[in-house]
Amino acid sequence: MCLVMNSDSLSLLRQELKGHEFGNKVYFINKIGSTQDHSRSLIKKGIKPLHGTVIIASKQHCGRGRLSRRWISPSGGLWMSIITERGLTPKRTPIIQFLSALSVGESILEMTGLQCTYKWPNDILVHGKKICGILLEVDFQGDKVKTVIIGIGINANFPASKIYRSKNFALRSEITTLRDELDYDVSLFGLAKLILEKLEHYFGLLKKDEIKVIMDLWKAKSEPFDRMVSIKDGEEIFQAHSLGVNDEGILKVELPNGSVKEVMFGDMNFNV
Ligand code: BTN
C-alpha cells in the first residue's frame, strides 16, 4: 500500500488550513518537474497572496537538492515548497533552514514516535540516516530579501531501495524512509498539515527575533559535534574538526594547522 494525497485529503488540508499564515493557498500537482520551479513561476506571475502559498507534488521528475544535486522524488514521498515573503531580513533568513528542520522533526515525532536528529546545515536523520532534506532558495531585490522558497523533501511511503536503485542517485549519505522505519504508511496530508502549523509557530518566533530559542532547540537535537568531518565549501573540500554551530547558523571548524574557520554554506559529512 502507498498512501498518497487524493482529492479528499487535499480538500481536508485546504479546509483545515484556511485562514492560516502557511497553507491558506495550497496547490497540488500530480506530476511536476520541481515544486521549487513551480513556486518561482507563481512568484513571476505575481499571484496574490504569495506569502504562505504551498505547492505539493506527488512525484517530481526534476527534483532539485542542495549544491545542484538531483533529488529523487518518487510517488509516496512528501515533496513540498512553501513561499515566504514577510518578515524576511538578511539576519533572519539563514535561520529559516533550522526552524524548517525543527518543524519537520517535531512533526515526524508527533505523528510516528520516531526521534529525528539534525545534521548541519539542513538534513534530518532517523537512526543516522537521511530521511528529509531542505532546500532554501533566496531571492534578493538589491540588498533586501524579497522571497524565500522553502523546499522540503521527505522520504515517506516508499522503500529506500527505490532511491538507491535510481540511475541518478549520487548522494554520499545513507538514506532511510518512513516506510522502512515503520513498516506502515503515513498520511501525507496529516504530515503536511503538522509541518505547516509548526512552521507558522516558528516563523512567529523568528519575527520576534527569538533566534536563540530556535537555535537552542535545533542544537539540543543536532548530531554531535567535536568530531572529524569533511567539508565541501564551494569548490574546496577539506578535513577539519567540527566545533559547533553559532546562533547565526554558521559552522565553526578547526583546521589541521589549529586555525578556526567559519563555514556559512556548504556540506558536512562525518568521517568514519
Ligand atoms: C537536499 O539536498 O537535501 C535538499 C532536498 C530538497 C528536496 C525538496 S523536494 C520539494 C522541493 N522541490 C525540489 O525540487 N526540491 C525540494
PDB file of N, CA and C and ligand atoms in Angstrom, residues 33-37 60 62-67 69 71 73 78-81 122-123 130 132-135 151-154 171, ligand 1:
ATOM      1  N   GLY A  33       7.950  18.952 -12.642  1.00  0.00           N
ATOM      2  CA  GLY A  33       9.418  18.947 -12.680  1.00  0.00           C
ATOM      3  C   GLY A  33       9.932  19.096 -11.257  1.00  0.00           C
ATOM      4  N   SER A  34       9.678  20.286 -10.712  1.00  0.00           N
ATOM      5  CA  SER A  34      10.120  20.567  -9.344  1.00  0.00           C
ATOM      6  C   SER A  34       9.158  21.573  -8.715  1.00  0.00           C
ATOM      7  N   THR A  35       8.765  21.340  -7.470  1.00  0.00           N
ATOM      8  CA  THR A  35       7.870  22.288  -6.792  1.00  0.00           C
ATOM      9  C   THR A  35       8.582  23.630  -6.575  1.00  0.00           C
ATOM     10  N   GLN A  36       9.932  23.605  -6.533  1.00  0.00           N
ATOM     11  CA  GLN A  36      10.681  24.862  -6.392  1.00  0.00           C
ATOM     12  C   GLN A  36      10.488  25.705  -7.654  1.00  0.00           C
ATOM     13  N   ASP A  37      10.617  25.052  -8.832  1.00  0.00           N
ATOM     14  CA  ASP A  37      10.464  25.784 -10.096  1.00  0.00           C
ATOM     15  C   ASP A  37       9.038  26.298 -10.249  1.00  0.00           C
ATOM     16  N   GLN A  60       8.100  14.170  -8.529  1.00  0.00           N
ATOM     17  CA  GLN A  60       8.855  15.185  -9.273  1.00  0.00           C
ATOM     18  C   GLN A  60       9.820  14.473 -10.211  1.00  0.00           C
ATOM     19  N   CYS A  62      12.206  16.310 -11.953  1.00  0.00           N
ATOM     20  CA  CYS A  62      13.474  17.065 -11.921  1.00  0.00           C
ATOM     21  C   CYS A  62      13.657  17.675 -10.543  1.00  0.00           C
ATOM     22  N   GLY A  63      13.415  16.894  -9.498  1.00  0.00           N
ATOM     23  CA  GLY A  63      13.569  17.402  -8.135  1.00  0.00           C
ATOM     24  C   GLY A  63      15.005  17.867  -7.916  1.00  0.00           C
ATOM     25  N   ARG A  64      15.126  19.004  -7.230  1.00  0.00           N
ATOM     26  CA  ARG A  64      16.466  19.560  -7.003  1.00  0.00           C
ATOM     27  C   ARG A  64      16.859  19.481  -5.543  1.00  0.00           C
ATOM     28  N   GLY A  65      18.126  19.115  -5.300  1.00  0.00           N
ATOM     29  CA  GLY A  65      18.660  19.110  -3.944  1.00  0.00           C
ATOM     30  C   GLY A  65      19.658  20.246  -3.798  1.00  0.00           C
ATOM     31  N   ARG A  66      20.312  20.312  -2.654  1.00  0.00           N
ATOM     32  CA  ARG A  66      21.327  21.347  -2.439  1.00  0.00           C
ATOM     33  C   ARG A  66      22.527  21.085  -3.328  1.00  0.00           C
ATOM     34  N   LEU A  67      23.312  22.135  -3.540  1.00  0.00           N
ATOM     35  CA  LEU A  67      24.566  22.057  -4.290  1.00  0.00           C
ATOM     36  C   LEU A  67      24.351  21.430  -5.682  1.00  0.00           C
ATOM     37  N   ARG A  69      22.470  19.170  -6.723  1.00  0.00           N
ATOM     38  CA  ARG A  69      22.280  17.723  -6.819  1.00  0.00           C
ATOM     39  C   ARG A  69      20.863  17.422  -7.272  1.00  0.00           C
ATOM     40  N   TRP A  71      17.386  15.437  -6.829  1.00  0.00           N
ATOM     41  CA  TRP A  71      16.651  14.884  -5.684  1.00  0.00           C
ATOM     42  C   TRP A  71      15.622  13.901  -6.221  1.00  0.00           C
ATOM     43  N   SER A  73      12.524  11.821  -6.462  1.00  0.00           N
ATOM     44  CA  SER A  73      11.234  12.084  -5.809  1.00  0.00           C
ATOM     45  C   SER A  73      10.124  11.181  -6.345  1.00  0.00           C
ATOM     46  N   LEU A  78       6.731  13.093   0.401  1.00  0.00           N
ATOM     47  CA  LEU A  78       6.114  14.407   0.567  1.00  0.00           C
ATOM     48  C   LEU A  78       7.068  15.432  -0.034  1.00  0.00           C
ATOM     49  N   TRP A  79       6.708  15.964  -1.190  1.00  0.00           N
ATOM     50  CA  TRP A  79       7.534  16.926  -1.928  1.00  0.00           C
ATOM     51  C   TRP A  79       6.784  18.251  -1.909  1.00  0.00           C
ATOM     52  N   MET A  80       7.318  19.207  -1.171  1.00  0.00           N
ATOM     53  CA  MET A  80       6.525  20.409  -0.879  1.00  0.00           C
ATOM     54  C   MET A  80       7.404  21.658  -0.877  1.00  0.00           C
ATOM     55  N   SER A  81       6.882  22.743  -1.451  1.00  0.00           N
ATOM     56  CA  SER A  81       7.571  24.042  -1.364  1.00  0.00           C
ATOM     57  C   SER A  81       6.628  25.051  -0.738  1.00  0.00           C
ATOM     58  N   ASN A 122      21.147  21.344   6.920  1.00  0.00           N
ATOM     59  CA  ASN A 122      19.690  21.155   6.958  1.00  0.00           C
ATOM     60  C   ASN A 122      19.214  19.758   6.582  1.00  0.00           C
ATOM     61  N   ASP A 123      19.918  18.775   7.110  1.00  0.00           N
ATOM     62  CA  ASP A 123      19.451  17.400   6.909  1.00  0.00           C
ATOM     63  C   ASP A 123      18.710  16.932   8.154  1.00  0.00           C
ATOM     64  N   LYS A 130      19.586   9.714   6.402  1.00  0.00           N
ATOM     65  CA  LYS A 130      18.821  10.889   5.955  1.00  0.00           C
ATOM     66  C   LYS A 130      17.396  10.505   5.551  1.00  0.00           C
ATOM     67  N   CYS A 132      15.033  13.329   5.331  1.00  0.00           N
ATOM     68  CA  CYS A 132      14.471  14.563   4.759  1.00  0.00           C
ATOM     69  C   CYS A 132      15.577  15.556   4.460  1.00  0.00           C
ATOM     70  N   GLY A 133      15.426  16.271   3.352  1.00  0.00           N
ATOM     71  CA  GLY A 133      16.356  17.350   3.016  1.00  0.00           C
ATOM     72  C   GLY A 133      15.571  18.633   2.821  1.00  0.00           C
ATOM     73  N   ILE A 134      16.230  19.735   3.118  1.00  0.00           N
ATOM     74  CA  ILE A 134      15.573  21.039   2.983  1.00  0.00           C
ATOM     75  C   ILE A 134      16.419  21.919   2.064  1.00  0.00           C
ATOM     76  N   LEU A 135      15.753  22.581   1.154  1.00  0.00           N
ATOM     77  CA  LEU A 135      16.438  23.452   0.197  1.00  0.00           C
ATOM     78  C   LEU A 135      15.841  24.847   0.301  1.00  0.00           C
ATOM     79  N   GLY A 151      11.979  24.449   0.327  1.00  0.00           N
ATOM     80  CA  GLY A 151      11.677  23.157  -0.294  1.00  0.00           C
ATOM     81  C   GLY A 151      11.916  22.044   0.722  1.00  0.00           C
ATOM     82  N   ILE A 152      10.892  21.231   0.933  1.00  0.00           N
ATOM     83  CA  ILE A 152      11.002  20.140   1.911  1.00  0.00           C
ATOM     84  C   ILE A 152      10.745  18.820   1.189  1.00  0.00           C
ATOM     85  N   GLY A 153      11.687  17.898   1.283  1.00  0.00           N
ATOM     86  CA  GLY A 153      11.522  16.589   0.652  1.00  0.00           C
ATOM     87  C   GLY A 153      11.625  15.498   1.701  1.00  0.00           C
ATOM     88  N   ILE A 154      10.510  14.793   1.938  1.00  0.00           N
ATOM     89  CA  ILE A 154      10.526  13.718   2.959  1.00  0.00           C
ATOM     90  C   ILE A 154      10.352  12.369   2.282  1.00  0.00           C
ATOM     91  N   LEU A 171      24.044  10.632  -4.035  1.00  0.00           N
ATOM     92  CA  LEU A 171      24.316  11.131  -2.688  1.00  0.00           C
ATOM     93  C   LEU A 171      25.268  10.206  -1.936  1.00  0.00           C
TER      94      LEU A 171
HETATM   95  C1  BTN B   1      18.802  18.378  -0.047  1.00  0.00           C
HETATM   96  O1  BTN B   1      19.678  18.386  -0.922  1.00  0.00           O
HETATM   97  O2  BTN B   1      18.950  17.713   0.970  1.00  0.00           O
HETATM   98  C2  BTN B   1      17.549  19.202  -0.218  1.00  0.00           C
HETATM   99  C3  BTN B   1      16.463  18.416  -0.923  1.00  0.00           C
HETATM  100  C4  BTN B   1      15.189  19.225  -1.116  1.00  0.00           C
HETATM  101  C5  BTN B   1      14.158  18.466  -1.923  1.00  0.00           C
HETATM  102  C6  BTN B   1      12.849  19.186  -1.986  1.00  0.00           C
HETATM  103  S1  BTN B   1      11.527  18.178  -2.571  1.00  0.00           S
HETATM  104  C7  BTN B   1      10.491  19.554  -2.698  1.00  0.00           C
HETATM  105  C8  BTN B   1      11.338  20.689  -3.251  1.00  0.00           C
HETATM  106  N1  BTN B   1      11.375  20.619  -4.698  1.00  0.00           N
HETATM  107  C9  BTN B   1      12.597  20.360  -5.171  1.00  0.00           C
HETATM  108  O3  BTN B   1      12.895  20.253  -6.378  1.00  0.00           O
HETATM  109  N2  BTN B   1      13.453  20.215  -4.157  1.00  0.00           N
HETATM  110  C10 BTN B   1      12.801  20.424  -2.870  1.00  0.00           C
END
